[in-house]
């Protein structure tokens, strides 16, 4: 196996690890979206979703999921505005939906 | 280099392992928390790691607090620390450099960016090793002449002064501000008048003490404002201040002189020593990007050198310089 092939194989393993932790992160984001849609957001739920978006935004881009990384970063930014408040917004909900769609797309393309 | 990476995200650590292996020439150890990192660092007379990569947002102790704690360990006072983080707001960048970070890399990053940063930090680490070697040689051979540890133009690292960072870190700081489009700050330089004469007339230890005292006086004079200061060598200090504050440099120099007078500086033999400062012009970092932000530091230094040259050749300047030395 060539050096490049070794590198690519190692990156695929990291990508698999990224995909393996996505369901947990997806669940946090999804929970927040449900609360936003119901019109009330709890601080704990915001923290968990913010953590999930932060982690996705940190590595997705380097692993070839640039769109997902940028969407997560946008969601994190939008969420920062609402941190500590009890209100959500349609802008936040829209950004969370984009992230969830891209997570589904990443999982689907990886056969998960 | 022997590198220690600290991040609570296992995916980030896996990714770093793969990328650092691909870059080659380094050995990477990973820690998933600040506590785990501190346990790996342990206590030894020489640094176990030659470079540290720290995430900022971690449960428990965050990366900035960890950086500050590591810097308080004398063994790691000069070991390069690269913050690798998603936190790109200015206050995180400010706090990281104030805590002792050498450089700052935003996630997500390309392998080429990581390679570039590690190459630079590797050179910093080699310089540190060479310097440490000279100190050990100086300490262990009593009969040999005192080695030249630094020259007049060396950017002597000053430790344990809040708000004072290495000059290399200062260049990285302004570059990072420009990368993140956080313009609006300004930079100016201050210089000790007659510094060459002072350097010739005192020991290296005394010169470093003087530079440290001046740095302390500068930070005291700016304590109510958001600022970072670095010593760039040749008696010159470079200060970056937040866009909201446009300092009156003449008044600032007066304040610094006031603090220096209170410090009542003396040489080892009890002889009083006076340091008189001058200021160059303030240079805005506004709309500057990449290397142009670093150029602003050079402009500020050139400006103060011009001012100090004019003052040193004036009758009052000659008098002050002779009085200092």
mmCIF file of C-alpha atoms in Angstrom, chain A residues 36-93:
data_model
loop_
_atom_site.group_PDB
_atom_site.id
_atom_site.type_symbol
_atom_site.label_atom_id
_atom_site.label_comp_id
_atom_site.label_asym_id
_atom_site.label_seq_id
_atom_site.Cartn_x
_atom_site.Cartn_y
_atom_site.Cartn_z
ATOM 1 C CA UNK A 36 -37.799 25.596 19.658
ATOM 2 C CA UNK A 37 -40.816 24.449 17.641
ATOM 3 C CA UNK A 38 -42.861 24.172 20.836
ATOM 4 C CA UNK A 39 -41.842 27.721 21.744
ATOM 5 C CA UNK A 40 -39.804 27.110 24.909
ATOM 6 C CA UNK A 41 -36.120 26.336 25.232
ATOM 7 C CA UNK A 42 -34.426 25.024 28.385
ATOM 8 C CA UNK A 43 -30.842 26.016 29.188
ATOM 9 C CA UNK A 44 -29.673 22.422 29.568
ATOM 10 C CA UNK A 45 -30.966 21.507 26.124
ATOM 11 C CA UNK A 46 -29.260 24.566 24.633
ATOM 12 C CA UNK A 47 -25.952 23.588 26.249
ATOM 13 C CA UNK A 48 -26.111 20.038 24.907
ATOM 14 C CA UNK A 49 -27.010 21.168 21.393
ATOM 15 C CA UNK A 50 -24.325 23.859 21.469
ATOM 16 C CA UNK A 51 -21.748 21.261 22.495
ATOM 17 C CA UNK A 52 -22.868 18.950 19.665
ATOM 18 C CA UNK A 53 -22.788 21.734 17.052
ATOM 19 C CA UNK A 54 -19.398 22.905 18.326
ATOM 20 C CA UNK A 55 -17.880 19.446 17.991
ATOM 21 C CA UNK A 56 -19.371 18.845 14.539
ATOM 22 C CA UNK A 57 -18.149 22.249 13.324
ATOM 23 C CA UNK A 58 -14.646 21.508 14.617
ATOM 24 C CA UNK A 59 -13.948 18.387 12.570
ATOM 25 C CA UNK A 60 -16.557 17.974 9.812
ATOM 26 C CA UNK A 61 -14.776 20.301 7.390
ATOM 27 C CA UNK A 62 -11.435 18.511 7.647
ATOM 28 C CA UNK A 63 -13.165 15.149 7.154
ATOM 29 C CA UNK A 64 -14.804 16.175 3.879
ATOM 30 C CA UNK A 65 -18.166 17.324 5.227
ATOM 31 C CA UNK A 66 -17.617 21.026 4.584
ATOM 32 C CA UNK A 67 -21.316 21.888 4.183
ATOM 33 C CA UNK A 68 -22.195 20.142 7.435
ATOM 34 C CA UNK A 69 -19.331 21.883 9.255
ATOM 35 C CA UNK A 70 -20.394 25.316 7.996
ATOM 36 C CA UNK A 71 -24.061 24.651 8.836
ATOM 37 C CA UNK A 72 -23.106 23.514 12.345
ATOM 38 C CA UNK A 73 -20.988 26.649 12.792
ATOM 39 C CA UNK A 74 -23.914 28.806 11.652
ATOM 40 C CA UNK A 75 -26.224 26.969 14.062
ATOM 41 C CA UNK A 76 -23.746 27.443 16.894
ATOM 42 C CA UNK A 77 -23.536 31.155 16.106
ATOM 43 C CA UNK A 78 -27.312 31.527 16.040
ATOM 44 C CA UNK A 79 -27.594 29.551 19.253
ATOM 45 C CA UNK A 80 -25.070 31.790 21.021
ATOM 46 C CA UNK A 81 -27.527 34.656 20.563
ATOM 47 C CA UNK A 82 -30.228 32.712 22.403
ATOM 48 C CA UNK A 83 -28.065 31.112 25.078
ATOM 49 C CA UNK A 84 -29.505 31.742 28.519
ATOM 50 C CA UNK A 85 -32.864 32.916 27.231
ATOM 51 C CA UNK A 86 -36.128 31.003 27.207
ATOM 52 C CA UNK A 87 -37.089 31.900 23.664
ATOM 53 C CA UNK A 88 -36.194 30.271 20.384
ATOM 54 C CA UNK A 89 -36.583 31.698 16.917
ATOM 55 C CA UNK A 90 -37.553 30.663 13.437
ATOM 56 C CA UNK A 91 -33.995 31.538 12.267
ATOM 57 C CA UNK A 92 -32.548 29.158 14.829
ATOM 58 C CA UNK A 93 -35.037 26.432 13.890
#
